[in-house]
Short mmCIF file of C-alpha atoms in Angstrom, two decimals:
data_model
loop_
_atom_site.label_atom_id
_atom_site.label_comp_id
_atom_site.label_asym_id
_atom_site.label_seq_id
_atom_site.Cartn_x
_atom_site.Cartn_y
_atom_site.Cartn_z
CA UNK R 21 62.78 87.00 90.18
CA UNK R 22 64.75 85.78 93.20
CA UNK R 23 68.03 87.65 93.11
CA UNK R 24 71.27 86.27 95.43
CA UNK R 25 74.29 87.95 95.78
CA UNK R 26 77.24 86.02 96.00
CA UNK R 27 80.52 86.64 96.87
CA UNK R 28 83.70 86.39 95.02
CA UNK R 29 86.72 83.81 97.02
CA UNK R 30 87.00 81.91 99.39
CA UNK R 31 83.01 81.62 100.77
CA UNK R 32 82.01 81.08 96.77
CA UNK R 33 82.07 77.30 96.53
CA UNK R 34 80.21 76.84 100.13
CA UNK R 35 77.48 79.44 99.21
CA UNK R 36 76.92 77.32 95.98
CA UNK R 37 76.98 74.08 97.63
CA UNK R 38 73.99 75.30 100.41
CA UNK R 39 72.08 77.20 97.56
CA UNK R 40 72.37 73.53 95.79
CA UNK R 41 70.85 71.95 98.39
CA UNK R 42 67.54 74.18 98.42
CA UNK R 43 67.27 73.89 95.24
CA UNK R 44 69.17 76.67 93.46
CA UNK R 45 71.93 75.54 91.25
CA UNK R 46 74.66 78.22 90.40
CA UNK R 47 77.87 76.27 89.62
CA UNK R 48 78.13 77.46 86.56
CA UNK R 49 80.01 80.06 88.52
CA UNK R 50 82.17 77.88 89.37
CA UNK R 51 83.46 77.15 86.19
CA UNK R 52 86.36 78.89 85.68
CA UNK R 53 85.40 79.65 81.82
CA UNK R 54 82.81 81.44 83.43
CA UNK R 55 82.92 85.80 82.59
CA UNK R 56 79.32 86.17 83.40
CA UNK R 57 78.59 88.40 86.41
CA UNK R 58 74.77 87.77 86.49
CA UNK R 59 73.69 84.25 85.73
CA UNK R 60 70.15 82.32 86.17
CA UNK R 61 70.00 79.29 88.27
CA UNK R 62 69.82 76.02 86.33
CA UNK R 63 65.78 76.13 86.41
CA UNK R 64 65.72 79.80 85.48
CA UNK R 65 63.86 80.68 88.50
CA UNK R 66 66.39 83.01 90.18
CA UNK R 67 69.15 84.74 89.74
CA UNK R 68 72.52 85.02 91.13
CA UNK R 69 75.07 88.46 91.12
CA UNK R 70 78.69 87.60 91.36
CA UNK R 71 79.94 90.25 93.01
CA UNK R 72 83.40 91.24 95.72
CA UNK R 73 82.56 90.38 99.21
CA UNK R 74 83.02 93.88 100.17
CA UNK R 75 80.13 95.20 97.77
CA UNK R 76 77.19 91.96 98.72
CA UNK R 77 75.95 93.87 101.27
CA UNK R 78 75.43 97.22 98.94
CA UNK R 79 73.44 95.24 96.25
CA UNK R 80 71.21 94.07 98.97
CA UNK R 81 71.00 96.95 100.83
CA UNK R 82 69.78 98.70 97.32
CA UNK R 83 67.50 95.93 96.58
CA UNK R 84 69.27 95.03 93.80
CA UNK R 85 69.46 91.64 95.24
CA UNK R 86 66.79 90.18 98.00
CA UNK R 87 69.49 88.41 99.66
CA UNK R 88 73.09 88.12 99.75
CA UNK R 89 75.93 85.57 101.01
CA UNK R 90 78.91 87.71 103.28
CA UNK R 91 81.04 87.07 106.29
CA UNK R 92 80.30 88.73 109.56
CA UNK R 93 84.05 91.02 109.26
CA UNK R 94 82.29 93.23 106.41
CA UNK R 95 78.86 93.31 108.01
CA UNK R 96 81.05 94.55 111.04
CA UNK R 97 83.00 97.13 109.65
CA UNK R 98 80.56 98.50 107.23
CA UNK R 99 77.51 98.02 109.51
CA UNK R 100 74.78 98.62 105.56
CA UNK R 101 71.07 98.69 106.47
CA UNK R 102 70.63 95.17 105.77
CA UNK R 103 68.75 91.94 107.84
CA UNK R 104 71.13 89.79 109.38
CA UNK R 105 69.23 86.54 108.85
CA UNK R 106 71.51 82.69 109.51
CA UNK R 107 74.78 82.12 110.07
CA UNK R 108 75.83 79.88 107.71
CA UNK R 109 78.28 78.28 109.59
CA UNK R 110 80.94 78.18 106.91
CA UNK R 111 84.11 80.47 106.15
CA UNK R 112 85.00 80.54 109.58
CA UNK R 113 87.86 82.74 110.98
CA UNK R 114 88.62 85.44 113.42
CA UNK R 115 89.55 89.08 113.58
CA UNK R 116 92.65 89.08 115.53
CA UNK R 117 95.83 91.36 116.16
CA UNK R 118 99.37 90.33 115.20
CA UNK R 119 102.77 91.30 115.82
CA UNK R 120 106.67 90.58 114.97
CA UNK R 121 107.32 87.10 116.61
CA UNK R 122 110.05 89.56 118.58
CA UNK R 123 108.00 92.33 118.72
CA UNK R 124 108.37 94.14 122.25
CA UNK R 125 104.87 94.18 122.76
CA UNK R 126 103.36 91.00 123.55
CA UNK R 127 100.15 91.48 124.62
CA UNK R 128 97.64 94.46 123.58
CA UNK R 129 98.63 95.94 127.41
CA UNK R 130 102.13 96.27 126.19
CA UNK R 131 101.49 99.02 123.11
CA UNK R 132 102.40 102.09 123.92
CA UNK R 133 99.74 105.00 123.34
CA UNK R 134 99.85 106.82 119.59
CA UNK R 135 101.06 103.77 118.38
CA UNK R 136 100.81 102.54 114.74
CA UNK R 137 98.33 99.61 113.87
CA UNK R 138 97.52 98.68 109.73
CA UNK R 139 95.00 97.35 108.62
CA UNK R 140 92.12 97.02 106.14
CA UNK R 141 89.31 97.01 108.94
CA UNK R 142 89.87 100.36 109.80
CA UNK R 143 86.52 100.66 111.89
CA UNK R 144 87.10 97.41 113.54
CA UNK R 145 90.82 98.41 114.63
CA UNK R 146 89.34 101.47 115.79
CA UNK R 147 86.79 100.49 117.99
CA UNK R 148 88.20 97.77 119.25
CA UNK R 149 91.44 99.73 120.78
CA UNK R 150 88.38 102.83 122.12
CA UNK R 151 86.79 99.84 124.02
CA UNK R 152 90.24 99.50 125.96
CA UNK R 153 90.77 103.40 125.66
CA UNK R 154 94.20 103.07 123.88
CA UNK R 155 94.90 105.82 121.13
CA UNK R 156 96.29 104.38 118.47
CA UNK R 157 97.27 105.77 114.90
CA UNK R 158 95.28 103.01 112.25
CA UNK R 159 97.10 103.29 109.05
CA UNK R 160 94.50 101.89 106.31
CA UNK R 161 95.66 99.63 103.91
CA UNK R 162 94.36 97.53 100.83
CA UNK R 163 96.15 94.40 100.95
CA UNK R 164 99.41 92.71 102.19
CA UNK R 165 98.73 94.17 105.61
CA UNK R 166 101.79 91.78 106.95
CA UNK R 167 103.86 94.15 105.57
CA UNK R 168 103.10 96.76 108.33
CA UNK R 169 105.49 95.34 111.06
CA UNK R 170 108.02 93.88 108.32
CA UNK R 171 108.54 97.46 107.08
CA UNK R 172 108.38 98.67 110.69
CA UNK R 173 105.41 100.95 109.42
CA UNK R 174 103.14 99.91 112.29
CA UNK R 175 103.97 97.89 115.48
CA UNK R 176 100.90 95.40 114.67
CA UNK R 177 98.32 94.53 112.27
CA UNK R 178 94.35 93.99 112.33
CA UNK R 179 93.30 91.26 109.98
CA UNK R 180 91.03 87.98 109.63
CA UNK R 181 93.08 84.64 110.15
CA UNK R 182 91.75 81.69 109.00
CA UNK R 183 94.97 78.87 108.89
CA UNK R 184 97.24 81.17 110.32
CA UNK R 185 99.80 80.18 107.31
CA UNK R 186 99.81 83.48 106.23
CA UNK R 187 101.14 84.90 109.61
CA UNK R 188 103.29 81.99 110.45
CA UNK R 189 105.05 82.72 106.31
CA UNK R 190 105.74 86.22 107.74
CA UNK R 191 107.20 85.51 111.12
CA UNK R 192 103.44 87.27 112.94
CA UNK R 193 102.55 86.08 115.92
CA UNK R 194 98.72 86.73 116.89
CA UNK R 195 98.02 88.49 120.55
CA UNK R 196 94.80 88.98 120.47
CA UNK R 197 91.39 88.62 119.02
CA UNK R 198 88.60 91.19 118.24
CA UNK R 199 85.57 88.88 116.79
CA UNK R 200 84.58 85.09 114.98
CA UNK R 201 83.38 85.37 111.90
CA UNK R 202 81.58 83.03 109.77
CA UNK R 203 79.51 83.74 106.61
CA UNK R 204 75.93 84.98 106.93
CA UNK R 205 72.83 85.06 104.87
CA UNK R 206 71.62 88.56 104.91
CA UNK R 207 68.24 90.21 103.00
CA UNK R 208 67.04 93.91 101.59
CA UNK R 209 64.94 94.59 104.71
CA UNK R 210 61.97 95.66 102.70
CA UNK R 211 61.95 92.23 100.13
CA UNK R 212 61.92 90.59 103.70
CA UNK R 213 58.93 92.27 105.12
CA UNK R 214 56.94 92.03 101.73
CA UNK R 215 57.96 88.48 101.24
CA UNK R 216 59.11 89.30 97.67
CA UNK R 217 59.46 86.31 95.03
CA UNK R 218 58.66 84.07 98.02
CA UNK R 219 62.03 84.67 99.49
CA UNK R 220 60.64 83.72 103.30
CA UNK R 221 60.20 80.42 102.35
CA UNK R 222 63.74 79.94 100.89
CA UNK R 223 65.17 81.50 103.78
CA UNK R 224 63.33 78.81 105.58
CA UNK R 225 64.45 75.97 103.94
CA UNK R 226 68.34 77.18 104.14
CA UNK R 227 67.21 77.93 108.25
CA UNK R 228 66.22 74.02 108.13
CA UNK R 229 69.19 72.75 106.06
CA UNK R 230 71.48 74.80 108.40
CA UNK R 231 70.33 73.03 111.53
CA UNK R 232 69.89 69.51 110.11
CA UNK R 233 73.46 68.17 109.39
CA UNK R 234 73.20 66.85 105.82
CA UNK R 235 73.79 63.27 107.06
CA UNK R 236 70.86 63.32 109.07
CA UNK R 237 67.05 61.56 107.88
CA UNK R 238 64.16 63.66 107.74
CA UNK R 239 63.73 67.26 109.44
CA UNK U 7 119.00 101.90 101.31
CA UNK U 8 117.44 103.33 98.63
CA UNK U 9 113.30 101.50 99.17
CA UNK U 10 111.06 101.90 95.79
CA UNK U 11 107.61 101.22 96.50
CA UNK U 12 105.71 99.22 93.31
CA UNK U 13 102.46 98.25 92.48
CA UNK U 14 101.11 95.34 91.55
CA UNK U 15 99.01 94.81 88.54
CA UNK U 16 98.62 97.15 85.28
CA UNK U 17 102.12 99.63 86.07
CA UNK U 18 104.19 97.14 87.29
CA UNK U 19 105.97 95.60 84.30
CA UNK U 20 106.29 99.49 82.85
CA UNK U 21 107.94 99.82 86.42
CA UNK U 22 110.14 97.32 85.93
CA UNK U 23 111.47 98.43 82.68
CA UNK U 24 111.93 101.73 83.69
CA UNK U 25 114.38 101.58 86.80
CA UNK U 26 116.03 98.78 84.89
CA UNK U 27 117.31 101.34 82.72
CA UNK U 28 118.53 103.72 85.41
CA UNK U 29 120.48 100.84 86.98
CA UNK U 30 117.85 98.88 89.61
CA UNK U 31 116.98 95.73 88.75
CA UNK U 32 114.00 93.86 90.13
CA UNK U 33 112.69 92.39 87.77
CA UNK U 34 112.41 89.32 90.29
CA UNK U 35 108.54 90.26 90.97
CA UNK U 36 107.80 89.57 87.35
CA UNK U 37 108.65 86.15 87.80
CA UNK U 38 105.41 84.64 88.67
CA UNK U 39 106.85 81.89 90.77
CA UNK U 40 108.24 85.14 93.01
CA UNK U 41 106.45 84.98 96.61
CA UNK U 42 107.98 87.72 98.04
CA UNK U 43 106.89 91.41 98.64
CA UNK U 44 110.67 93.11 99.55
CA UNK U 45 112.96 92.36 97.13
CA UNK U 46 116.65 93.43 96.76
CA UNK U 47 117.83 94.65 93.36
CA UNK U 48 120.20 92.42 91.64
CA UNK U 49 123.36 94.99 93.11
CA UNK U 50 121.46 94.54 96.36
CA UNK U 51 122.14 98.69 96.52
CA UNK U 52 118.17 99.06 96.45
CA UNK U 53 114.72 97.24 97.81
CA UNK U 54 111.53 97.22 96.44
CA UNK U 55 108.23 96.94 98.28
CA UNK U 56 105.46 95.43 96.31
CA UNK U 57 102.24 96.39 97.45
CA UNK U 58 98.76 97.23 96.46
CA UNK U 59 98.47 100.07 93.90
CA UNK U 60 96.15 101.98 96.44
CA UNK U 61 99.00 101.30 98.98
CA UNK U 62 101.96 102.62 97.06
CA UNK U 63 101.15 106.31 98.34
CA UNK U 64 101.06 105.17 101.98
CA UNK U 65 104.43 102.92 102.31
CA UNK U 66 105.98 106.55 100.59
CA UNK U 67 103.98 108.83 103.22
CA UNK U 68 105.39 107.01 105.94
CA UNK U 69 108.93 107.07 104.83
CA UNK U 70 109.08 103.22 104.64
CA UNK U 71 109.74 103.51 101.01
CA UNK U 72 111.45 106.92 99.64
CA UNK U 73 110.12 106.22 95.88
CA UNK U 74 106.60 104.91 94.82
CA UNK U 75 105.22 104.53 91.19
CA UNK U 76 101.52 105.12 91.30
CA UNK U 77 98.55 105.71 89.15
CA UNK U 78 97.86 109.62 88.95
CA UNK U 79 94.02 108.80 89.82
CA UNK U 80 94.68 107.47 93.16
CA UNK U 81 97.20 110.53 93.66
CA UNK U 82 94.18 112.44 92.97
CA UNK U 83 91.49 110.04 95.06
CA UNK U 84 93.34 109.71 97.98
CA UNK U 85 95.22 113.05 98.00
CA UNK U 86 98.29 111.67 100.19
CA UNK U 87 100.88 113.71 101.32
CA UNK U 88 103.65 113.05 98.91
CA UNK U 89 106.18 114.84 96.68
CA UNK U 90 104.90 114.45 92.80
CA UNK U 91 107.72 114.37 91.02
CA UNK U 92 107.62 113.35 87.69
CA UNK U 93 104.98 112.04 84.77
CA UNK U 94 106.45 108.54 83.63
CA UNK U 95 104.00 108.87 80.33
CA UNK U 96 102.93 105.21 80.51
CA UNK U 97 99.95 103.30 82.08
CA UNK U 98 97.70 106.03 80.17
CA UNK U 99 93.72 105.74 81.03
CA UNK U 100 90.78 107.93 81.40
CA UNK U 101 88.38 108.80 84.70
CA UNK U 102 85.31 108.51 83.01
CA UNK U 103 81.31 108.56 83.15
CA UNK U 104 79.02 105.52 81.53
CA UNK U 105 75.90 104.92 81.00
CA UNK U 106 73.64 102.15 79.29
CA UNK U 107 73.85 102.13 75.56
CA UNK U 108 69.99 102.34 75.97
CA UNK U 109 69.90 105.25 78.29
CA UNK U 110 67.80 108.08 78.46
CA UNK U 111 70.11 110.34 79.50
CA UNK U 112 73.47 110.67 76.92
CA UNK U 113 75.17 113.64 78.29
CA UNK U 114 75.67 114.58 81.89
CA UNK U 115 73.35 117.71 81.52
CA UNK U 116 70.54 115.22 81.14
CA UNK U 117 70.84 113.55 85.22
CA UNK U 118 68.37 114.35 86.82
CA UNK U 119 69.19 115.53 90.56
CA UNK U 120 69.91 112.67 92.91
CA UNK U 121 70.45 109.87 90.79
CA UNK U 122 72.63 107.71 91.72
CA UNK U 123 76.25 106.89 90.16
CA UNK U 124 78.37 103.88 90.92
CA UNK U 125 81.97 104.05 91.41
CA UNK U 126 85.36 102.98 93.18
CA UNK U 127 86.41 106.53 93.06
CA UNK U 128 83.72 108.18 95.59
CA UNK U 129 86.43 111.19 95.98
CA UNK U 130 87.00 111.84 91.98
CA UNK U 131 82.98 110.94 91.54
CA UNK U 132 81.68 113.83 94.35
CA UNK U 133 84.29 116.13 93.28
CA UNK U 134 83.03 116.47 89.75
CA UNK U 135 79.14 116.37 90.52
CA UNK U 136 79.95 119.16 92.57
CA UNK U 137 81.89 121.03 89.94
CA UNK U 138 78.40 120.69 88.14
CA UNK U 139 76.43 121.81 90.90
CA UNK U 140 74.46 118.52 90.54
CA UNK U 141 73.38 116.77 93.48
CA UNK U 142 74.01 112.87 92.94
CA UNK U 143 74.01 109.71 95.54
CA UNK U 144 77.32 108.04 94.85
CA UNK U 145 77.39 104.65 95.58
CA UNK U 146 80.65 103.14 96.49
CA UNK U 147 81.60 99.74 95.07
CA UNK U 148 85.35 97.75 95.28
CA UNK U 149 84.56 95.84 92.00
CA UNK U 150 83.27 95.46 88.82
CA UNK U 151 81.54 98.36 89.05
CA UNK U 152 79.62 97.90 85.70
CA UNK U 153 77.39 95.74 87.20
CA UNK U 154 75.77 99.39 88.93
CA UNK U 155 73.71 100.29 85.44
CA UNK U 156 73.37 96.57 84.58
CA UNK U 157 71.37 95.58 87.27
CA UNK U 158 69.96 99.08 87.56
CA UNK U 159 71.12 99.92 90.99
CA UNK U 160 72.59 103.10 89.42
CA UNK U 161 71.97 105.60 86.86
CA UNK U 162 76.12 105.83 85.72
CA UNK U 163 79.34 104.89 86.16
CA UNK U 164 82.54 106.79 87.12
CA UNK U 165 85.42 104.40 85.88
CA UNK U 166 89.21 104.48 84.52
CA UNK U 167 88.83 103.05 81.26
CA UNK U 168 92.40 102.54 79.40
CA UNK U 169 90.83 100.10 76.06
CA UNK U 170 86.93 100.51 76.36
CA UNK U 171 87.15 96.70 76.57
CA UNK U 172 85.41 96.29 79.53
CA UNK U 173 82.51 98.95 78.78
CA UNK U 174 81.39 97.50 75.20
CA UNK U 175 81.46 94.18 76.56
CA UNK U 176 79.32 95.21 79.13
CA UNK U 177 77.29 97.48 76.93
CA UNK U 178 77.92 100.84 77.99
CA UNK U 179 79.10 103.96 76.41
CA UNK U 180 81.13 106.77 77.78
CA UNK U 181 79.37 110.13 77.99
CA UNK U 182 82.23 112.58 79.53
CA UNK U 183 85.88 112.40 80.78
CA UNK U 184 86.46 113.49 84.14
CA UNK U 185 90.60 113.73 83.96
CA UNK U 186 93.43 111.37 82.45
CA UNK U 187 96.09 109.24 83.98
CA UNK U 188 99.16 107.92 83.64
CA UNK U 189 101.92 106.69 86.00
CA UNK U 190 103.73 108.91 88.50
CA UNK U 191 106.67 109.12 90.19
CA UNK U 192 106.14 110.02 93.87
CA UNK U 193 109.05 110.89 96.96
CA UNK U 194 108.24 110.91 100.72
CA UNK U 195 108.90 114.74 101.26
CA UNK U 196 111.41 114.23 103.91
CA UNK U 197 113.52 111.96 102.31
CA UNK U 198 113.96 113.84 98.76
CA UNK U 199 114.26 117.08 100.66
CA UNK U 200 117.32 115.42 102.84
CA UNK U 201 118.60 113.99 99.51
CA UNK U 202 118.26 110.39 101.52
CA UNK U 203 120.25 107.71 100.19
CA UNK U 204 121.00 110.04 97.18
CA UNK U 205 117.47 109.88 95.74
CA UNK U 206 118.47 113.08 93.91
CA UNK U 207 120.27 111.61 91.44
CA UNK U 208 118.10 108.61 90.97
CA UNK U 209 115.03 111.08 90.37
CA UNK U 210 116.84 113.12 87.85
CA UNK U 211 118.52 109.76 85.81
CA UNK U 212 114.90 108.59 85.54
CA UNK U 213 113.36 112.21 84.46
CA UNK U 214 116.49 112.40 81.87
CA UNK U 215 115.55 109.27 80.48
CA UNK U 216 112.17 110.03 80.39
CA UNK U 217 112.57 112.90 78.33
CA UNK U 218 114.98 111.46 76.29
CA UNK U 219 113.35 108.66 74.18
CA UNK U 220 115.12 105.48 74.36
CA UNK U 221 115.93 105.44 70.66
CA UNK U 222 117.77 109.07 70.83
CA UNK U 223 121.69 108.89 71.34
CA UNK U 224 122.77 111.20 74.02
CA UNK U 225 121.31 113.61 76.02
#
């Protein structure tokens, strides 16, 4: 059977709206009475895993599901053994670096080496201040990252910005940006080969609804 | 000023209660309308950073707060470089190993080498398959990491469990304990060494009154 993993927040309701339109209907996991982590699409034909963002691409990777719903950041930082297949368009933001509005250091040239930047995309941070050959200390974290420069733990921050409200709240200004993301529709390499449960042909039809704005007549 | 560092979720109300007895009072981040992550204590003598419980350990390494209250299975997961100072007795769970109620193997003697075993605690997880000599793949998840045996990605679990809820709902049975929890009391080394902002005393009214149950008169 068909198996999707989905992800849990903010790129849930989008991923359910394209699966919708191809013909798989999930919203019952959109119901917040909803406890069930694995549910079956309204014609009982596939299967959906609700799972955290972060762990999509490990459920696909292992086969567990044939493909999977995640933004570009995680397939970025954790780089699984997965195939990168459509970008969905949706969930966009951008991986970008922040600092105190009256932070000293006002553009990326400014830092000083050895200096400290948090962050929850440690391997992102990290390669992106190699490519300009600045040591830097990363100081992992697992959530609230704006708390870095308010604390004067780090001088700046790594993290995905969508509205900006969240750094605007905390008086962050953003410098610079590493990447775009947007969410993707990635497969178990081997279901993709072997054409398991049919999948090419579903990827096919989200590849046409992708290009074809919904308003549009005919393919 | 004296910084405590707290986490949210399953400690924090225990927190709470606790440093409200010794004199700090913040109970301001129980108050759900409460936004903010630094909060002065109601004699504005003390802050408190709330934070991520994986987080609480790195705000204390760095010296941006001087206390933290954390679980003692991320003490021993992420092995940070902090003071332990003192067992708080609450927030009691269990590091444990689950299987399927239907599986073939019911005690860890029966893995076979290389299967694979699920877990948010990849640290705790290796460390005990190697105290068995047993050669396992762990596979590391962020969330609901029952979903490993359901959908037969892995053989096992290794979970905290503090009720069981979670496992019998999700049909699986624990099969050993790895170690038990509760909440800690943690110092940046620096700071209690240099008896900053008279952390001394702090540490030893909250040990006294954690010996001293709060029912007993006197010391």
């Amino acid at each position: 059977m068909l198996t999707v993993a989905l992800p849990k927040g903010a790129l849930l309701k989008d991923s359910i709206d394209l699966l919708k339109q191809v013909g798989l209907d999930f919203s019952i996991l959109l119901d917040n009475s909803n406890r069930q982590l694995e549910v079956l699409d309204s014609s009982k034909s596939a299967r959906a895993l609700l799972v955290r963002n972060y762990d999509v691409p490990v459920y696909v990777e292992y086969g567990q599901a044939h493909l999977g719903v995640v933004g570009y950041d995680i397939l970025r930082e954790k780089k699984p053994d997965v195939a990168h297949l459509i970008d969905l368009k949706f969930g966009y933001c951008r991986m970008s670096i922040a600092v105190k509005q009256e932070s000293p250091y006002q553009s990326v040239l400014d830092f000083p080496p050895h200096c400290r930047i948090a962050s929850k995309f440690v391997r992102s941070a990290r390669e992106y201040f190699d490519s300009i050959d600045l040591p830097v200390e990363i100081i992992p974290l697992y959530g609230s990252v704006e708390l870095g420069p308010i604390t004067g733990m780090s001088e700046a921050i790594v993290d995905l910005v969508a509205t900006g409200r969240t750094l605007k709240e905390n008086n962050l200004v953003e410098i610079a940006q590493l990447y775009e993301s947007t969410a993707r529709l990635i497969a178990n390499p081997l279901s993709y080969r072997l054409d398991l449960d049919q999948i090419q042909s579903r990827i096919i039809d989200i590849r046409r609804h992708i290009e074809t704005p919904t308003t549009a007549v005919g393919v």
